[in-house]
Every structure is written in structure tokens, then in C-alpha cells.
mmCIF file of C-alpha atoms in Angstrom:
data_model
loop_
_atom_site.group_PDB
_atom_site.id
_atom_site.type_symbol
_atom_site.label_atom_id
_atom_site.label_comp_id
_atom_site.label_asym_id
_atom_site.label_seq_id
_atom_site.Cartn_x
_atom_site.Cartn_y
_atom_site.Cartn_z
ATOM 1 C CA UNK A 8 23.849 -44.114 -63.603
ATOM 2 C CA UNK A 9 22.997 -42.080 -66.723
ATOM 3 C CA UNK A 10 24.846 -41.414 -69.895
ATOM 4 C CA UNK A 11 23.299 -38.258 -71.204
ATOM 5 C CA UNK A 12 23.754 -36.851 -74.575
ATOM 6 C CA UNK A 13 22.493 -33.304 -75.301
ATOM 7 C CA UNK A 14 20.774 -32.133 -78.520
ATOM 8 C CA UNK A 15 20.287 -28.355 -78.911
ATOM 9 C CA UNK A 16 18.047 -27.411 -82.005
ATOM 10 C CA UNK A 17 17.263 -24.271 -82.198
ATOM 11 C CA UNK A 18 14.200 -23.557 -80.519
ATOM 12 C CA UNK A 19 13.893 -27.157 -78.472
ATOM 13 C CA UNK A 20 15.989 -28.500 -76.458
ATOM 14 C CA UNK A 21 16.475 -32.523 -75.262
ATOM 15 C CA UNK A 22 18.125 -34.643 -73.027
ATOM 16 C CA UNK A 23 18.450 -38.167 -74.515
ATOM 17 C CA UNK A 24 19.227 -40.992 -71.775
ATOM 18 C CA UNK A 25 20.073 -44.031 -71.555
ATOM 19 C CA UNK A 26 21.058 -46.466 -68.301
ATOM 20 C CA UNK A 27 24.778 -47.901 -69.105
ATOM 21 C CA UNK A 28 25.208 -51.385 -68.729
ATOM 22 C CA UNK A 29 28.253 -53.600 -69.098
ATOM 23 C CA UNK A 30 27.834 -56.768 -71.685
ATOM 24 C CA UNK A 31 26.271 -59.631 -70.553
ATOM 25 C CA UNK A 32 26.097 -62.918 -73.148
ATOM 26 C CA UNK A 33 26.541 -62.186 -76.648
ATOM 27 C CA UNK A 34 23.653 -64.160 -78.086
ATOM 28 C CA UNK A 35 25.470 -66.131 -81.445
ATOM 29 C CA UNK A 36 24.220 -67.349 -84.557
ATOM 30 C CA UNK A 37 25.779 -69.573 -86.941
ATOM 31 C CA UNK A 38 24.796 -69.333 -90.893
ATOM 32 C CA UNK A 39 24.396 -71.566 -92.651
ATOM 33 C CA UNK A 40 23.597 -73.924 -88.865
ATOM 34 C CA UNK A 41 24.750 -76.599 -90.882
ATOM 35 C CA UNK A 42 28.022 -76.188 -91.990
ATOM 36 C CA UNK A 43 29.641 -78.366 -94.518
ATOM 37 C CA UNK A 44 33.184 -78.755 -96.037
ATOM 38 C CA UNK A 45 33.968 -75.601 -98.800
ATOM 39 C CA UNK A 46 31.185 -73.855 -97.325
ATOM 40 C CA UNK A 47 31.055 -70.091 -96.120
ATOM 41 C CA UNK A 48 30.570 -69.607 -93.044
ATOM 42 C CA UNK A 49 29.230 -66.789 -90.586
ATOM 43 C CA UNK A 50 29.003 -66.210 -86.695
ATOM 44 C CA UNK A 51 27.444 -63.549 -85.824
ATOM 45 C CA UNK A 52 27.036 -61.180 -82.557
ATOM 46 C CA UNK A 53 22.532 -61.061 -82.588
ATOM 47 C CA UNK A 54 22.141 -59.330 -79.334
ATOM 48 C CA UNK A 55 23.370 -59.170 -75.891
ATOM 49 C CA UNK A 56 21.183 -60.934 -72.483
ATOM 50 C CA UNK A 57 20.412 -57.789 -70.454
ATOM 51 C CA UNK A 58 20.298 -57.433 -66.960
ATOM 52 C CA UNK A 59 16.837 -56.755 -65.140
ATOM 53 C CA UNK A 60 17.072 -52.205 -65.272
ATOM 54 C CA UNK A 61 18.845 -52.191 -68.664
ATOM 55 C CA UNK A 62 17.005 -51.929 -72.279
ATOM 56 C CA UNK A 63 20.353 -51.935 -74.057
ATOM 57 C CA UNK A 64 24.296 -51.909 -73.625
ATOM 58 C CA UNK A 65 25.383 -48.914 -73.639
ATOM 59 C CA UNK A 66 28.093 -47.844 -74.346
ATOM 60 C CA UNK A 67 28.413 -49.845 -77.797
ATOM 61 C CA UNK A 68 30.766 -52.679 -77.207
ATOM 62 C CA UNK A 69 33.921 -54.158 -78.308
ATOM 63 C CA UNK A 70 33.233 -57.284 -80.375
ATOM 64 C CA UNK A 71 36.764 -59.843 -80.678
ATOM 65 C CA UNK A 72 36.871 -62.932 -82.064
ATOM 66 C CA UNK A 73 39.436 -65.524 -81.586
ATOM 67 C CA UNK A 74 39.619 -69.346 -82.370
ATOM 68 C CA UNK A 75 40.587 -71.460 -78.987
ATOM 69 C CA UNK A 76 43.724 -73.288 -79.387
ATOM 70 C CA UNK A 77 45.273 -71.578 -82.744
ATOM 71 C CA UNK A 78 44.706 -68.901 -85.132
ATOM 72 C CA UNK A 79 42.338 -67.793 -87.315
ATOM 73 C CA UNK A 80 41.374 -69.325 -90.854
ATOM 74 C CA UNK A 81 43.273 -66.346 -92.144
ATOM 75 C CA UNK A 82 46.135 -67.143 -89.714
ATOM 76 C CA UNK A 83 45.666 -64.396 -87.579
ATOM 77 C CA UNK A 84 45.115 -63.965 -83.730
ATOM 78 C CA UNK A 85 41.909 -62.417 -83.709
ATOM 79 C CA UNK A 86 39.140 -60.206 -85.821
ATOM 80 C CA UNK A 87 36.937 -57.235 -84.607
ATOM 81 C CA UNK A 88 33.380 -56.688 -85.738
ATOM 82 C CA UNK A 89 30.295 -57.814 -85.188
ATOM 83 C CA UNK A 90 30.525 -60.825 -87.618
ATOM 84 C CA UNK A 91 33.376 -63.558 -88.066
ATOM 85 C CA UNK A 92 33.507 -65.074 -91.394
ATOM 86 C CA UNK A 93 35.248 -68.251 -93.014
ATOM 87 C CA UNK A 94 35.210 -69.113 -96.244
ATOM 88 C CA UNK A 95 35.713 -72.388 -97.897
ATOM 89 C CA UNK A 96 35.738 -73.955 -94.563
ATOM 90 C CA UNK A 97 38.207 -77.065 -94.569
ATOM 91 C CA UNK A 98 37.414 -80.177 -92.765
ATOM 92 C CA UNK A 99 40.192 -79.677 -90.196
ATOM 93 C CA UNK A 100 37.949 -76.570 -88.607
ATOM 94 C CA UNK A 101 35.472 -79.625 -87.469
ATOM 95 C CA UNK A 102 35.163 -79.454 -83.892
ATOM 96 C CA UNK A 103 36.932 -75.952 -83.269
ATOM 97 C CA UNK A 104 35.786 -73.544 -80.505
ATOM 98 C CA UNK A 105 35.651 -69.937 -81.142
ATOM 99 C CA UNK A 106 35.496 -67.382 -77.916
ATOM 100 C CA UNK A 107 33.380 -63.847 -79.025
ATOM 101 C CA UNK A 108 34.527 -61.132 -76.213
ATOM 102 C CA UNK A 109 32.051 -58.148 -76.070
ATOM 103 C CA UNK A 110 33.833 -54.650 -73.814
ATOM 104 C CA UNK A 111 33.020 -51.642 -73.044
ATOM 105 C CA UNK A 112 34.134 -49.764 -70.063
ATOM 106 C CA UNK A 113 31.763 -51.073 -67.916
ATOM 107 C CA UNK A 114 32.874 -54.730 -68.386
ATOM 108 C CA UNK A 115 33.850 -57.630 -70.313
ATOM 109 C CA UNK A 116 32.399 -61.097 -70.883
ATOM 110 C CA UNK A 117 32.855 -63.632 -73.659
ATOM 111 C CA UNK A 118 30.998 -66.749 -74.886
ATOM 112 C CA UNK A 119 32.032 -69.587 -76.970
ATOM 113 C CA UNK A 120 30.900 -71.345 -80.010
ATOM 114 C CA UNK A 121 32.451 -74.870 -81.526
ATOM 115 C CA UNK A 122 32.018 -75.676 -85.073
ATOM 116 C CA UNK A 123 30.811 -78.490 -86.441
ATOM 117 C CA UNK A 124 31.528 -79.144 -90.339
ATOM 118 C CA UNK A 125 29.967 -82.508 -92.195
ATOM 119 C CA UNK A 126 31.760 -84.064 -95.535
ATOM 120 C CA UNK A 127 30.359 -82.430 -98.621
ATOM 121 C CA UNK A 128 29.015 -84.768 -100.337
ATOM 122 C CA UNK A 129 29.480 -83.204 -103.987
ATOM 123 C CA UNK A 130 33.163 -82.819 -102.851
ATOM 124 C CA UNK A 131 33.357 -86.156 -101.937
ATOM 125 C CA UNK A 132 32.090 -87.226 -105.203
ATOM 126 C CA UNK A 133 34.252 -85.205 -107.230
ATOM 127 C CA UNK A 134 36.942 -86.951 -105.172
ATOM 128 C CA UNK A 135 35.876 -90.492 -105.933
ATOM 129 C CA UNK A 136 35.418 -89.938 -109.693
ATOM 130 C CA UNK A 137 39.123 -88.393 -109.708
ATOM 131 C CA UNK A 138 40.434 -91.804 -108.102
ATOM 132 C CA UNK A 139 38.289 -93.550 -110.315
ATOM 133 C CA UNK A 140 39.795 -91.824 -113.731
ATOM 134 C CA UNK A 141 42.934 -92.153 -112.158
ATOM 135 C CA UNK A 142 42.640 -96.305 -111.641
ATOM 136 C CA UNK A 143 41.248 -95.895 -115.416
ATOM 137 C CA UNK A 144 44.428 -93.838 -117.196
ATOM 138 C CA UNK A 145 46.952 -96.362 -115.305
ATOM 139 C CA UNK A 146 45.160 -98.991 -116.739
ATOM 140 C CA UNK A 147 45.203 -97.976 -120.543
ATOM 141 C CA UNK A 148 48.937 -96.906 -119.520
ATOM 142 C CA UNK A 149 49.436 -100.838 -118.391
ATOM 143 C CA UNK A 150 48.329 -102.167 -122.014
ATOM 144 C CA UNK A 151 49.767 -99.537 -123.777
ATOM 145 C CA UNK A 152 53.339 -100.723 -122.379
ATOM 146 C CA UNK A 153 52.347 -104.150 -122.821
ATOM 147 C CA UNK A 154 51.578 -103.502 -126.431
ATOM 148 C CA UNK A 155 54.753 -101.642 -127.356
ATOM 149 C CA UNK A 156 56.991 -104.588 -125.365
ATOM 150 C CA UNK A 157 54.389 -107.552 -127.615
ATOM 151 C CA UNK A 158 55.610 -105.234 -130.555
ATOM 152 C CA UNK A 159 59.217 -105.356 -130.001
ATOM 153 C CA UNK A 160 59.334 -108.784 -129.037
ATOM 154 C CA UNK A 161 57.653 -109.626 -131.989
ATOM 155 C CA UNK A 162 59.850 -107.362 -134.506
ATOM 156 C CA UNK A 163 62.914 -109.068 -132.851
ATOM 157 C CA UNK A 164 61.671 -112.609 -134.088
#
């Protein structure tokens, strides 16, 4: 089967062809391939597997991407395009399986991807220095109270 497309210049005259072929395995990458918490993140369609007679897929197919189990980081059901992205990624993504569908009128197929997402360790650091100011300020609130009380007690005598 041939999908021909006709170009008529004016003194030449060419029949461009290529074999159609349904989608077959969306080839995915993952940038950065380690993700971490806060980080932006992007999957990406990179190619399709072809079958043994086809050089491409042709027609250009549908690209859908939905997260298995629940929405979208956005909170929606699904995004088209070639490339899903998520910014600030929160820990809660860790583990999460998103499905890429590829169609054209030839055929469907999808293929899935889970995310992994490690602790951040400057976030985690910023975290620890917040308890740590906060242990501090109810401290100096602690003898601040116990000061004003030693001062009352003592005007009282």
C-alpha cells in the first residue's frame, strides 16, 4: 500500500511515496533519567520500532498521554504532543505509571513508563534547618516567658 503525494512544478513533475504503516512502540525517554523532588521533568516520544517493509510511520501519529490510576500533574485526563512535561515534580508522583498512545488510521498501540523521583537533598536540607530555627525561636520564646513571670514575681515581693 502506497500513500502518494503529487508535486507539480512547472516543468517537472514527481510522485513522492511512502509505504503506510500503523505505530508500533513509541521508543521513550525520560530527562533528566534521574528525577528528583522539585525537578522538571520530560518524557518524550524519540521514535517509533518499525516493522520489517516500513522506513517510517506514516501517516504522522496521534501522540496521548495519560497518567495510570489518576490525572495529570495539572489535574487533567490527558495531554497531546509529542512531549509530556511536569514541573516541580512532588514526591507523591514516585512510582507513577504513565501510558503514551501513538494512532493513526492504520492502528493504535501504547507503551508505558513509571516514574521514579529520589528526595532532593537541598530540599531536604532547607527542611531540616527550618525545624531547626523553629526548635531555636520556641526556645528564646521559653526564657523570654520565664523572664517576664521571674520579673513579676519579683516586683510583687
Amino acid at each position: 500500500m502506497c500513500q502518494a503525494d503529487s508535486l507539480r512544478l512547472k516543468y517537472f513533475s514527481a510522485v513522492l511515496c511512502f509505504p503506510s504503516a500503523a505505530p508500533r512502540g513509541p521508543k521513550l525517554s525520560t530527562r533528566p533519567s534521574k528525577a528528583k523532588v522539585g525537578d522538571t521533568v520530560r518524557i518524550s516520544v524519540q521514535g517509533f520500532q518499525l516493522g520489517p517493509s516500513a522506513t517510517k510511520v506514516f501517516p504522522e501519529p496521534l501522540l496521548t498521554w495519560t497518567r495510570v490510576g489518576g490525572n495529570l500533574l495539572d489535574g487533567s485526563e490527558k495531554h497531546d504532543g509529542r512531549e509530556l512535561v511536569l514541573e516541580r515534580v512532588p514526591a507523591e508522583l514516585n512510582g507513577s505509571m504513565f501510558r503514551c498512545t501513538a494512532q493513526n488510521p492504520l492502528g493504535s498501540t501504547d507503551t508505558h513508563t513509571r516514574l521514579i523521583v529520589f528526595e532532593n537533598p537541598r530540599l531536604k536540607k532547607g527542611r531540616e534547618h527550618f525545624i531547626a530555627l523553629n526548635a531555636a525561636a520556641s526556645r528564646i520564646s521559653l526564657v523570654l516567658n520565664l523572664l517576664v513571670l521571674l520579673g513579676l514575681a519579683c516586683e510583687l515581693t
